[in-house]
Coordinates of C-alpha atoms and ligand atoms in Angstrom, one line a residue:
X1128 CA -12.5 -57.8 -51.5
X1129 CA -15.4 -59.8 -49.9
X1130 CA -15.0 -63.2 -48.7
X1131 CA -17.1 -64.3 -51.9
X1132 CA -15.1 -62.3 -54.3
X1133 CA -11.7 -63.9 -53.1
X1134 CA -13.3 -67.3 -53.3
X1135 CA -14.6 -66.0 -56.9
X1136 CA -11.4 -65.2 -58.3
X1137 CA -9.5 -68.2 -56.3
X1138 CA -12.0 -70.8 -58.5
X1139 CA -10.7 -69.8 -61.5
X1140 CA -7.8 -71.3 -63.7
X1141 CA -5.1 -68.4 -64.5
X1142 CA -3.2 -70.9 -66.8
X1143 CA -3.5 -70.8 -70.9
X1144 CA -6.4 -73.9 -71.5
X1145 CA -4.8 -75.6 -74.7
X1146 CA -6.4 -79.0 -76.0
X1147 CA -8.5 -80.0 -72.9
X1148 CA -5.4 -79.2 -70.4
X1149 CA -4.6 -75.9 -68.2
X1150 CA -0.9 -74.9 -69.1
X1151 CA 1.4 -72.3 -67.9
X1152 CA 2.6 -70.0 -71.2
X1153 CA 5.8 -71.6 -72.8
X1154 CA 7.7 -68.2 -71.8
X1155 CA 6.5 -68.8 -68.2
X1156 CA 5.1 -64.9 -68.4
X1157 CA 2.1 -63.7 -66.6
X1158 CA 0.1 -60.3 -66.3
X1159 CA -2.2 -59.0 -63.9
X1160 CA -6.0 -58.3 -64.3
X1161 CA -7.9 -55.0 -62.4
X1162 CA -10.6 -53.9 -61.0
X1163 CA -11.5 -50.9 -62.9
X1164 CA -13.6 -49.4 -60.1
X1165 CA -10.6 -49.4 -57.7
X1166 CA -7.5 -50.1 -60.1
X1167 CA -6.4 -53.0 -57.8
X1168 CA -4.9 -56.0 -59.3
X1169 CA -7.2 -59.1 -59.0
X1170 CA -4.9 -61.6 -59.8
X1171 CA -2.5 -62.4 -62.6
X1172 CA -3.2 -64.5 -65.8
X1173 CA -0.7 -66.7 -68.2
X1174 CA 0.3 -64.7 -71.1
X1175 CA 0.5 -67.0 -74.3
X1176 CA 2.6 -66.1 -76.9
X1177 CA 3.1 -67.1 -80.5
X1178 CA 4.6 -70.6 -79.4
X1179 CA 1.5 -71.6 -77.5
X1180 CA -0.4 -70.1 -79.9
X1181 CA 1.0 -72.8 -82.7
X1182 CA 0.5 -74.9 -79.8
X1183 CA -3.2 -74.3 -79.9
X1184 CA -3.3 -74.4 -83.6
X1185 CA -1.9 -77.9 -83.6
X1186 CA -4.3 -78.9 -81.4
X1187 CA -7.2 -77.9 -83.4
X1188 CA -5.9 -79.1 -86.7
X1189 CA -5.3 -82.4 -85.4
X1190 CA -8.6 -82.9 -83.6
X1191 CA -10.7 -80.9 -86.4
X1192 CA -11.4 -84.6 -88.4
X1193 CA -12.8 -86.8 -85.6
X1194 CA -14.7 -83.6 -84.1
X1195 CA -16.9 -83.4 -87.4
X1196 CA -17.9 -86.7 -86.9
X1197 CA -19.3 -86.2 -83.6
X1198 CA -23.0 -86.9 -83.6
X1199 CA -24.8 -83.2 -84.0
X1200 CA -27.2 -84.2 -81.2
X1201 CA -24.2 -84.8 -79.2
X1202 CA -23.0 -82.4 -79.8
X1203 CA -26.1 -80.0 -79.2
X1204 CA -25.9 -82.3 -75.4
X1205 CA -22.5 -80.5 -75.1
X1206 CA -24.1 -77.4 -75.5
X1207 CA -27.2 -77.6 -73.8
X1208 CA -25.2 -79.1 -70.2
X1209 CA -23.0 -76.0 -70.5
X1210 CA -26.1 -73.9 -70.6
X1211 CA -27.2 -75.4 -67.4
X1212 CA -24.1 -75.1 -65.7
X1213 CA -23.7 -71.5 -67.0
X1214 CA -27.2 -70.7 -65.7
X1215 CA -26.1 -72.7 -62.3
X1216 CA -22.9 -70.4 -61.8
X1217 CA -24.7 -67.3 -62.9
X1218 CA -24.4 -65.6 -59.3
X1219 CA -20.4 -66.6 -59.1
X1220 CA -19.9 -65.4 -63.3
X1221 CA -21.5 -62.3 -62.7
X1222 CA -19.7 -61.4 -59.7
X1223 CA -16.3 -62.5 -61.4
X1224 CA -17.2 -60.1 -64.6
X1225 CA -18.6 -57.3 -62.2
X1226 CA -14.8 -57.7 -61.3
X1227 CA -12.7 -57.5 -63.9
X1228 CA -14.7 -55.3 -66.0
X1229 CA -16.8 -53.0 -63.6
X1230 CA -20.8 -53.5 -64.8
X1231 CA -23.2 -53.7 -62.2
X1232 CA -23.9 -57.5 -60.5
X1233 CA -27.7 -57.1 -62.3
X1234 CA -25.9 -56.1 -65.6
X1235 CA -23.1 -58.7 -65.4
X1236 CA -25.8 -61.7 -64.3
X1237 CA -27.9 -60.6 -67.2
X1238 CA -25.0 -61.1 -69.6
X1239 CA -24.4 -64.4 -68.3
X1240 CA -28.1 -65.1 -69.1
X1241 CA -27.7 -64.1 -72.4
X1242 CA -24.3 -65.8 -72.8
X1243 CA -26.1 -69.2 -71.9
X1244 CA -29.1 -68.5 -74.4
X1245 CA -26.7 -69.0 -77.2
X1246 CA -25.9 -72.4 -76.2
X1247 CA -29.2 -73.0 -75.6
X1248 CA -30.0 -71.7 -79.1
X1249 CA -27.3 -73.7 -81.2
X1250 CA -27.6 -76.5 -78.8
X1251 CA -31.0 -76.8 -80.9
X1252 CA -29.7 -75.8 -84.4
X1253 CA -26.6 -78.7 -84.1
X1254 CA -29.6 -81.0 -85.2
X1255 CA -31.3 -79.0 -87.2
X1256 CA -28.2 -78.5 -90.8
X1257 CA -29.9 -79.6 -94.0
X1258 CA -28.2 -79.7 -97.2
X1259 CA -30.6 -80.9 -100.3
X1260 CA -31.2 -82.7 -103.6
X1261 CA -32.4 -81.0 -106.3
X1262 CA -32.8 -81.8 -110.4
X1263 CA -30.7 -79.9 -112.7
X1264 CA -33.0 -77.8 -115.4
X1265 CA -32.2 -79.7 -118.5
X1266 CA -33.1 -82.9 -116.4
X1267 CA -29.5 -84.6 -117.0
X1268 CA -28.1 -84.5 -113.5
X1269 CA -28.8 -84.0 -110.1
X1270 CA -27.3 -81.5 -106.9
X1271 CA -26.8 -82.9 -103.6
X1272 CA -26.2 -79.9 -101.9
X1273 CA -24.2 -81.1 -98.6
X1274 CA -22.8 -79.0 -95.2
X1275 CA -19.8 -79.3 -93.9
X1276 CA -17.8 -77.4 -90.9
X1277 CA -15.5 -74.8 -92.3
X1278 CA -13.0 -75.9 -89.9
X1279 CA -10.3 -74.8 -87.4
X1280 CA -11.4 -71.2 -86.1
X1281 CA -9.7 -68.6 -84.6
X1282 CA -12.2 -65.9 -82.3
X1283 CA -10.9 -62.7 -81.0
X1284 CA -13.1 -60.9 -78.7
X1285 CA -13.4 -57.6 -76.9
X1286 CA -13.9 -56.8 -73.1
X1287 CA -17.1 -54.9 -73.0
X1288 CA -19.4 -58.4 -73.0
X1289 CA -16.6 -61.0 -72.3
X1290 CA -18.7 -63.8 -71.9
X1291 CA -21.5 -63.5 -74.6
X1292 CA -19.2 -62.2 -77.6
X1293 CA -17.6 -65.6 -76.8
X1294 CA -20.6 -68.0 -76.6
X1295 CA -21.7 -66.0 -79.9
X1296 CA -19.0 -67.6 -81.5
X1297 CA -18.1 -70.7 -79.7
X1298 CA -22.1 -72.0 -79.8
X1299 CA -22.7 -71.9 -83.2
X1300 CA -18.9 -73.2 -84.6
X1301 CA -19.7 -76.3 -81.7
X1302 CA -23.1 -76.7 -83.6
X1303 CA -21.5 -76.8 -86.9
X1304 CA -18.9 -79.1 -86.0
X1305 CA -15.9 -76.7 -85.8
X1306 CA -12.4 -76.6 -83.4
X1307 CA -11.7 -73.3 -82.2
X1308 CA -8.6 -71.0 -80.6
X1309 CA -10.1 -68.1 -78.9
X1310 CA -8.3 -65.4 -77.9
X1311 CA -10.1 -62.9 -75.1
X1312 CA -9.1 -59.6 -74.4
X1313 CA -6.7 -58.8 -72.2
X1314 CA -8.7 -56.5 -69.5
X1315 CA -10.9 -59.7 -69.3
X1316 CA -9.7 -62.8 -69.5
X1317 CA -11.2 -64.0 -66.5
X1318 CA -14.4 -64.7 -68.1
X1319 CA -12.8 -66.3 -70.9
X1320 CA -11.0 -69.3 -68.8
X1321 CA -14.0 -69.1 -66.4
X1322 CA -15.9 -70.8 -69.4
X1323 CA -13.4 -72.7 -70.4
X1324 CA -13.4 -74.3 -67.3
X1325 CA -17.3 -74.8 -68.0
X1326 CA -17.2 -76.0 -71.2
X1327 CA -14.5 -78.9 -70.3
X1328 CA -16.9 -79.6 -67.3
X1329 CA -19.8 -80.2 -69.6
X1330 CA -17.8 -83.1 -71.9
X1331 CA -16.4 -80.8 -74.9
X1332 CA -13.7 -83.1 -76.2
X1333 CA -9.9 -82.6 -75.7
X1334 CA -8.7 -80.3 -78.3
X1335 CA -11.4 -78.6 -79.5
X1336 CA -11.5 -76.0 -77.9
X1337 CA -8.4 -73.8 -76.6
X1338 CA -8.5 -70.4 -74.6
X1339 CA -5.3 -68.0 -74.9
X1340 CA -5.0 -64.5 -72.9
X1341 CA -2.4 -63.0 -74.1
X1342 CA -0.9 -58.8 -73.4
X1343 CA 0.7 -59.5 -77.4
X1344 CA -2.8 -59.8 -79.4
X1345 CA -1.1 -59.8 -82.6
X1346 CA 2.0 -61.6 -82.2
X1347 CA -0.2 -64.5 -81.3
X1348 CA -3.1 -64.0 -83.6
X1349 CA -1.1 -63.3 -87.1
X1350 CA 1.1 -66.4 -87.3
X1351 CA -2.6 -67.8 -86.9
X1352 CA -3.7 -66.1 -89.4
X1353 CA -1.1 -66.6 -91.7
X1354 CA -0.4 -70.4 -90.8
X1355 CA -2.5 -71.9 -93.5
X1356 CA -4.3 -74.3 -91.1
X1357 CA -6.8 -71.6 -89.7
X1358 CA -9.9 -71.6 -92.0
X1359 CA -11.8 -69.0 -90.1
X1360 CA -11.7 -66.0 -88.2
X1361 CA -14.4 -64.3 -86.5
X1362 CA -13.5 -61.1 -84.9
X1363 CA -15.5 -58.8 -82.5
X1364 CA -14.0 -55.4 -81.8
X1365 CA -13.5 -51.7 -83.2
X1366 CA -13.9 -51.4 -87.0
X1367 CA -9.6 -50.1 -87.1
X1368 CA -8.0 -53.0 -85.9
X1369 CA -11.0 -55.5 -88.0
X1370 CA -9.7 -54.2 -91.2
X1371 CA -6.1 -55.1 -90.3
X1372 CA -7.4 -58.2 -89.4
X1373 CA -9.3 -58.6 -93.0
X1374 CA -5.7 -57.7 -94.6
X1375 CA -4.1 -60.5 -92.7
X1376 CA -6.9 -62.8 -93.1
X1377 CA -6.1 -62.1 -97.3
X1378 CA -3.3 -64.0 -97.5
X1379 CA -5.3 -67.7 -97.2
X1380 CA -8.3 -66.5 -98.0
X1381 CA -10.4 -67.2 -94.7
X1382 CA -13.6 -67.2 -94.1
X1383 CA -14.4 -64.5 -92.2
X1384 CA -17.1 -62.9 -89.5
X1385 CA -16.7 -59.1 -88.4
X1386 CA -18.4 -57.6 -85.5
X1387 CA -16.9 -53.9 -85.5
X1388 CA -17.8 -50.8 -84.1
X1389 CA -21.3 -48.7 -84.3
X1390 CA -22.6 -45.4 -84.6
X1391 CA -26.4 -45.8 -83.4
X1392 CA -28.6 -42.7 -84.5
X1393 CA -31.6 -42.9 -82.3
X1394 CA -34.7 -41.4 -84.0
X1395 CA -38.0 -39.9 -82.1
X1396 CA -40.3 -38.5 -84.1
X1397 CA -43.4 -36.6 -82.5
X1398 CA -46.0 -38.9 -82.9
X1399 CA -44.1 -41.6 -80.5
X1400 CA -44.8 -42.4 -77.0
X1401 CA -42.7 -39.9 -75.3
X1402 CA -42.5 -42.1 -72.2
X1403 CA -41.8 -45.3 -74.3
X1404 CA -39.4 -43.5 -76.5
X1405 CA -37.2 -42.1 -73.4
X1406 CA -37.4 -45.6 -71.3
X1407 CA -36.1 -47.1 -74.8
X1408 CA -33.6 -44.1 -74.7
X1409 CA -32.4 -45.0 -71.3
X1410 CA -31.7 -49.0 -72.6
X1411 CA -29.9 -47.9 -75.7
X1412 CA -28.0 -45.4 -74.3
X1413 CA -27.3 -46.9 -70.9
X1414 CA -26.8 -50.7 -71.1
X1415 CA -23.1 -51.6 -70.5
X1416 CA -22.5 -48.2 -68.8
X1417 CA -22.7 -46.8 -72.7
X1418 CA -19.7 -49.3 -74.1
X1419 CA -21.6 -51.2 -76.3
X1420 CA -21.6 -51.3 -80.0
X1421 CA -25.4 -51.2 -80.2
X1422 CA -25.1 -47.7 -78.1
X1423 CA -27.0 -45.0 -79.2
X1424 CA -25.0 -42.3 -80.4
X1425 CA -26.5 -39.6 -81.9
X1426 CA -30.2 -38.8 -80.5
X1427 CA -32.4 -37.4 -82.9
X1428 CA -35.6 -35.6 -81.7
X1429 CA -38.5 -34.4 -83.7
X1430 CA -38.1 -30.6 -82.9
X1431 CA -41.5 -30.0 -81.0
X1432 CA -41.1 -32.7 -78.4
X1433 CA -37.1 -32.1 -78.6
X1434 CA -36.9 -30.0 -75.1
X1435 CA -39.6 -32.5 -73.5
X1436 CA -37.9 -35.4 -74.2
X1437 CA -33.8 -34.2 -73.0
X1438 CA -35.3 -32.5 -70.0
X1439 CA -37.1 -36.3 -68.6
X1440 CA -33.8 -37.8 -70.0
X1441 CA -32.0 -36.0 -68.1
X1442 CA -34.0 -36.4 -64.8
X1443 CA -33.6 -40.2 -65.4
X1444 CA -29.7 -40.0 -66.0
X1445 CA -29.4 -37.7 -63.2
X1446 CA -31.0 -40.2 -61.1
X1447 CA -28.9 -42.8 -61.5
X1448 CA -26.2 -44.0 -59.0
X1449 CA -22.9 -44.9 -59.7
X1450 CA -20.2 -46.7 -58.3
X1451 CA -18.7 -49.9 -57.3
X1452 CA -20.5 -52.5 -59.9
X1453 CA -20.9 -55.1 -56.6
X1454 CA -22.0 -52.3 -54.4
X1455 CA -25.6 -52.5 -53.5
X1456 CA -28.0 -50.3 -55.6
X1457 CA -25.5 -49.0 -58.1
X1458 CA -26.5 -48.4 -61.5
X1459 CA -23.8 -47.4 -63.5
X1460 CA -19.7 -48.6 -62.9
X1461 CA -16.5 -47.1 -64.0
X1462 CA -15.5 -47.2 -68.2
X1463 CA -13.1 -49.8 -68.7
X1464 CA -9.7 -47.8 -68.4
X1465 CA -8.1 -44.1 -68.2
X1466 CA -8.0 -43.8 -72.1
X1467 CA -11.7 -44.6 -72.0
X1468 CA -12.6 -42.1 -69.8
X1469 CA -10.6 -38.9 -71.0
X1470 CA -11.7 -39.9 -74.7
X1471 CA -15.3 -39.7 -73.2
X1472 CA -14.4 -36.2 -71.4
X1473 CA -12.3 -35.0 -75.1
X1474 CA -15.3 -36.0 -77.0
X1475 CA -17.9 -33.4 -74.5
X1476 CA -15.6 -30.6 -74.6
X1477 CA -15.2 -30.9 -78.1
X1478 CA -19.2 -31.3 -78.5
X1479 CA -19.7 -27.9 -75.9
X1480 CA -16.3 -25.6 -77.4
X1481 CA -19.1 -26.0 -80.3
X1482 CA -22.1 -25.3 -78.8
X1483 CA -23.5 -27.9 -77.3
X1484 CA -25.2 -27.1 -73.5
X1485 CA -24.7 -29.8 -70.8
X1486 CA -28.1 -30.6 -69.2
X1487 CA -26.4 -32.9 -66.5
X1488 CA -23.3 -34.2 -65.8
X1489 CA -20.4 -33.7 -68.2
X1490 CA -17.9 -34.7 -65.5
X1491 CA -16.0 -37.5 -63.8
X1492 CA -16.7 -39.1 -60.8
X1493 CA -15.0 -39.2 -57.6
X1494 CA -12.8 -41.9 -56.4
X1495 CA -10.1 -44.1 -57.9
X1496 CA -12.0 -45.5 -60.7
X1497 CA -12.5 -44.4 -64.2
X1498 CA -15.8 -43.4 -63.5
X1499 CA -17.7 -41.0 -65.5
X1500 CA -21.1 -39.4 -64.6
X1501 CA -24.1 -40.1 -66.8
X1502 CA -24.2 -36.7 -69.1
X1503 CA -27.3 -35.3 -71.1
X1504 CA -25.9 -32.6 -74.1
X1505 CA -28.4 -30.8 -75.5
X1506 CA -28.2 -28.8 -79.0
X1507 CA -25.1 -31.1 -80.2
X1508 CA -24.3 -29.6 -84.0
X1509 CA -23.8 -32.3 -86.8
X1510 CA -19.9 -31.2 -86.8
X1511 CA -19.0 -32.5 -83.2
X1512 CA -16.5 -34.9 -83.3
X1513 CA -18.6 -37.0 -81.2
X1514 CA -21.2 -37.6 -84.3
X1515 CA -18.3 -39.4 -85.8
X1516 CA -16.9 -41.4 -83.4
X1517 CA -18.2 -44.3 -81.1
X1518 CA -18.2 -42.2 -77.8
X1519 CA -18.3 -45.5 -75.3
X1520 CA -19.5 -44.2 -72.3
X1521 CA -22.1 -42.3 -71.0
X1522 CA -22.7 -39.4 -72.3
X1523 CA -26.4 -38.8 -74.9
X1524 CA -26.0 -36.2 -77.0
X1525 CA -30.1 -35.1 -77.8
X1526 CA -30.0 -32.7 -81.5
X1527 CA -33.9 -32.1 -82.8
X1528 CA -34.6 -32.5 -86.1
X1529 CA -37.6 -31.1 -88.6
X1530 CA -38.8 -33.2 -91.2
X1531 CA -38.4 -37.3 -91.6
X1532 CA -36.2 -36.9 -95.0
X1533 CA -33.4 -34.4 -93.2
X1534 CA -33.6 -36.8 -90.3
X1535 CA -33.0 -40.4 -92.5
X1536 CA -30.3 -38.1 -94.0
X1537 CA -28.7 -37.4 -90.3
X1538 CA -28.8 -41.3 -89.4
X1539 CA -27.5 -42.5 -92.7
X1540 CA -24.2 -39.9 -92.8
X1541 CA -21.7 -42.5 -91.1
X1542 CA -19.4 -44.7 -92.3
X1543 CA -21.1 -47.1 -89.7
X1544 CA -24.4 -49.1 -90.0
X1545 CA -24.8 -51.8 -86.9
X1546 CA -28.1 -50.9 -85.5
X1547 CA -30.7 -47.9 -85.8
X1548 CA -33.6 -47.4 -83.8
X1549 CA -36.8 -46.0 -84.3
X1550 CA -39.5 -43.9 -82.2
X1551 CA -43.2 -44.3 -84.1
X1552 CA -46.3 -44.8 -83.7
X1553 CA -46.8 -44.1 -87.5
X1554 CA -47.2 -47.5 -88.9
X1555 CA -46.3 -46.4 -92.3
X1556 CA -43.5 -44.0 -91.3
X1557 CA -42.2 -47.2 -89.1
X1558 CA -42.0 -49.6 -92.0
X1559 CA -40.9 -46.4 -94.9
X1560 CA -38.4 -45.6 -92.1
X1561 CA -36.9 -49.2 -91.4
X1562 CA -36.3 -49.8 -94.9
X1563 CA -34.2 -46.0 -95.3
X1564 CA -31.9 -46.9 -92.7
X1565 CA -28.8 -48.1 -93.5
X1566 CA -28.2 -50.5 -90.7
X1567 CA -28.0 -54.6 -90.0
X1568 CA -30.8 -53.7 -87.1
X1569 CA -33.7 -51.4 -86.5
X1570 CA -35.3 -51.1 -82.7
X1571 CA -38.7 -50.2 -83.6
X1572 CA -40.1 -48.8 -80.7
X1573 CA -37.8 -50.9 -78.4
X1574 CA -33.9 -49.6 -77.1
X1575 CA -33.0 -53.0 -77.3
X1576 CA -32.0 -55.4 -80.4
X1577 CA -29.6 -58.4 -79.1
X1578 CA -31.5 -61.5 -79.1
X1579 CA -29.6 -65.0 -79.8
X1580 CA -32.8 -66.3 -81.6
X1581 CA -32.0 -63.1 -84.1
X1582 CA -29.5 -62.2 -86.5
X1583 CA -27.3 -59.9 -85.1
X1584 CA -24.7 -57.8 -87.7
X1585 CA -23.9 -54.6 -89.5
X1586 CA -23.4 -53.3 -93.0
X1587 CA -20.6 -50.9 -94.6
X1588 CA -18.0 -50.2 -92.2
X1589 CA -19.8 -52.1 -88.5
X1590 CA -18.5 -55.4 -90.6
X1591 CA -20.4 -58.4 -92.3
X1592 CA -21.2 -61.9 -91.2
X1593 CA -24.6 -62.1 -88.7
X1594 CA -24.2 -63.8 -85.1
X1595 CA -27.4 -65.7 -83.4
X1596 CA -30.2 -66.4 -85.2
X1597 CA -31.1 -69.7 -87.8
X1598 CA -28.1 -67.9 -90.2
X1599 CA -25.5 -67.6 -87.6
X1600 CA -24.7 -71.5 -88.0
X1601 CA -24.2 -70.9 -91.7
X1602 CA -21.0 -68.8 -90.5
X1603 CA -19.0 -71.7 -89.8
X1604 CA -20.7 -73.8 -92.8
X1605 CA -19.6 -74.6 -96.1
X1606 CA -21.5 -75.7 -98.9
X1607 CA -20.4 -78.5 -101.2
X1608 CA -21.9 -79.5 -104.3
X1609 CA -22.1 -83.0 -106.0
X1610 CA -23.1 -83.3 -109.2
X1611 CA -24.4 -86.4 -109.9
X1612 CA -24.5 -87.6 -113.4
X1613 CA -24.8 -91.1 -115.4
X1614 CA -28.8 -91.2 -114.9
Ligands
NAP87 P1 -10.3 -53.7 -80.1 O1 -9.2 -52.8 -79.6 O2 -10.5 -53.8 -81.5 O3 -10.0 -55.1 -79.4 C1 -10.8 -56.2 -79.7 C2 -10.0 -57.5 -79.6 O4 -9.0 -57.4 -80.6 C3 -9.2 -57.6 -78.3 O5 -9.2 -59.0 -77.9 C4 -7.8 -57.1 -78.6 O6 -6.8 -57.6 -77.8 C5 -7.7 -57.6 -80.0 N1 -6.7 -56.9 -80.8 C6 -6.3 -55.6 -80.7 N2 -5.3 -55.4 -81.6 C7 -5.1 -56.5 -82.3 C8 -4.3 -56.9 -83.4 N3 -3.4 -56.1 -84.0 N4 -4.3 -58.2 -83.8 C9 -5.2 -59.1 -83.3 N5 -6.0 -58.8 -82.3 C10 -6.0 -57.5 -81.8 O7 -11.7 -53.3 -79.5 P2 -12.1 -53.0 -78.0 O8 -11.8 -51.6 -77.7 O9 -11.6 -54.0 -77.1 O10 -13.7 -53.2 -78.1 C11 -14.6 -52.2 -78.4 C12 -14.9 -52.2 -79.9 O11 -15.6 -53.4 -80.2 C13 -15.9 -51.1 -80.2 O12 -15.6 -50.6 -81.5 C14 -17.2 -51.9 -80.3 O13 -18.2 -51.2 -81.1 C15 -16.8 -53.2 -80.9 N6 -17.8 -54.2 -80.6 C16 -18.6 -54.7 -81.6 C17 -19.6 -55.6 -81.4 C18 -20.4 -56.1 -82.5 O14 -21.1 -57.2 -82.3 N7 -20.5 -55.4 -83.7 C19 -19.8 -56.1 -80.1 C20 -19.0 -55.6 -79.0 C21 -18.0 -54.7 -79.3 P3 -6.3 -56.7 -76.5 O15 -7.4 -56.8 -75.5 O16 -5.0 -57.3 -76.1 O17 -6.1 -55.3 -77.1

């Protein structure tokens, strides 16, 4: 490790952050965090458990009251200074995410970026929660319509964006007034305390917020959930362990916010701009070294420009340099673990025992790492098992298609529906199009869809709830009604 990595890693608090204070776990346990481009340990973490969780939980109860009566512009002030400092830090974040989760420095610094944006963005909407006052029909009462914070929230978030699936929660429940446990995933906790740490630097109150790495995710999250005093739970992860999540979240009837997994068809028909279309190919595909829930899977191409457009994607992916995320120059880093990786290599040979040709790569990479080589498949038939399943890595699997109808059938036959996108220059076909596809988000003509002034969500099995956006407060909102009679 560099000089600046050490000092990057030596910065950061490895203790659980419970109620404003840094506290070893009440077993006294810890576990170590890697490098997944070399596999070395970077340091070791505290490892909560159920009795800090309850710990946590306390916390947040107890502090939930006084909280919602802090001033929504301070609030907001909260948020916006932790924006600054988050943009200050951005060099020294990046490098520590580069670390402990392998993007490149340029990836991991944009992801800070977009991290602080959310702040930024619910740093704006704290002000900005309006209830109203309306006259009943028949004229013999009146609604006041009011908004209160749901209350005490419990965020569990994966490691493929550990800082921005965070501040996607933790901005707008800060906004609405909300104390929070989060609980970050345990390849990347680093992140997770990292902010912490920036958060209680920027004036958030003691207590409402708490950070908990943990190696036992659901002995510290079900008591939670089961508990009583948790009145939310807003979950980013894969779709399998959400809907155990909903089950437990049954029991009290939570509120809740699910961010699950995605199935991305990407859709090119003939008439789009071919260099556009493989640029937003490269995005989609390619951001997050392919582990991200907007990912395009499955990549559809109108049959005529179908060879055109896997041969240039191919030179692109081919091009592309991989290796040690804080290496100079390196485009793509190692998946996130071993599983990763020989899922990724499973999932091709399934995809070419049926067919399917490799254009390039189709490999791993050399060296310790989990790397795996950016991978073009060409003629990929509907029955692969990689149509089904999220592949998470880097691999784009190119099938053409004929007509529009057989292709909106194609990109609709998943139990999934985060994000679609869409190659046109057909302004009719782009709007008929848009509306056929069952998805939360359509990329018209661009490979990318996250934006924290946007909604971002899915439909049927990619979950329900939208993130970012002027809705995403309304996630950690409740409604009350007065009705006023005696006029
Ligand atoms: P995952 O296995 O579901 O893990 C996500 C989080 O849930 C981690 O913090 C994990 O803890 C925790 N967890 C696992 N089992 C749990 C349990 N029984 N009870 C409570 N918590 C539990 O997902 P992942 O592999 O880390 O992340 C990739 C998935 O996230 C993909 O499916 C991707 O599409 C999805 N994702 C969705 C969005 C979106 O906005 N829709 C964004 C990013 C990612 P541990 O780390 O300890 O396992």
């Amino acid at each position: 490790m560099s000089d600046l990595e050490e000092q990057v890693i030596a910065q950061v608090e490895k203790k659980l952050f419970i109620g404003g204070t840094w506290k070893d776990a009440a077993s006294g346990a810890t576990f170590g965090v890697e490098d997944p481009s070399t596999r070395e340990e970077l340091c070791r973490v505290a490892d909560a458990n159920d009795v800090d969780g309850l710990a946590a939980l306390a916390t947040a109860h107890r502090t939930q009251p006084s909280w919602a009566q802090v001033a929504p512009r301070e609030r907001g002030e909260i948020l916006r200074r932790s924006y600054d400092l988050l943009m200050e830090h951005q060099e020294e974040l990046g490098t520590l995410m580069t670390l402990e989760m392998g993007k490149p420095l340029a990836e991991a610094k944009g992801e800070i970026a977009y991290a602080a944006e959310f702040f930024r963005w619910f740093s704006e909407e704290a002000v900005r929660v309006e209830g109203s006052f309306a006259t009943a029909p028949n004229g013999e009462a009146r609604f006041l319509l009011m908004k209160q914070p749901v209350g005490p929230s419990l965020f569990i978030t994966p490691w493929n964006f550990p800082m921005a699936m965070g501040t996607r929660k933790i901005g707008p429940a800060i906004a609405a007034g909300c104390t929070m446990i989060l609980k970050p995933a345990q390849q990347t906790p680093l992140s997770a305390l990292a902010l912490a740490g920036i958060l209680n630097e920027a004036g958030l109150p003691e207590g409402v917020l708490s950070v908990l790495p943990t190696t036992n995710a659901g002995g510290l999250t079900e008591p939670l959930l089961r508990d009583g005093r948790i009145r939310k739970l807003s979950f980013t992860g894969s779709t399998t362990v959400g809907k155990k999540l909903l089950e437990q979240s049954a029991e009290h009837v939570l509120r809740t916010s699910m961010e699950l997994g995605g199935n991305a068809p990407f859709v090119v028909f003939d008439d789009a701009d071919l260099e556009a279309a493989v640029d937003g190919a490269m995005l989609a595909k390619m951001r997050n070294i392919g582990e991200a829930c907007t990912a395009a899977n499955r990549i559809y191409v109108q049959s005529g420009i179908a060879e055109e457009f896997a041969e240039k994607l191919s030179d692109r992916m081919g091009a592309l340099r991989m290796g040690r995320g804080l290496d100079e120059g390196v485009d793509v880093g190692p998946l996130i673990d071993e599983k990763a990786r020989d899922k990724v290599q499973t999932l091709v040979d399934d995809a070419v025992g049926r067919g399917a040709r490799v254009l390039v790569g189709g490999s791993p990479g050399d060296g310790a790492g989990h790397f795996y080589r950016p991978t073009v498949l060409t003629d990929v038939p509907q029955q692969a098992d990689m149509y089904d399943t999220e592949i998470f890595g880097p691999v784009a699997p190119v099938t053409p298609f004929e007509t529009e109808a057989e292709v909106i059938e194609l990109a609709n036959n998943t139990e999934y529906g985060l994000v679609s996108y869409l190659y046109t220059q057909d302004l009719n076909r782009a709007f008929r199009v848009s509306e056929a596809l069952e998805a939360g988000m359509v990329g018209l003509n661009q490979g990318v869809v996250s934006n924290p002034a946007a909604p971002f969500g899915g439909v049927k099995h990619s979950g329900m709830g939208r993130e970012g956006g002027k809705v995403g407060i309304e996630e950690f909102l409740e409604t009350k009604y007065v009705g006023i009679g005696g006029l």
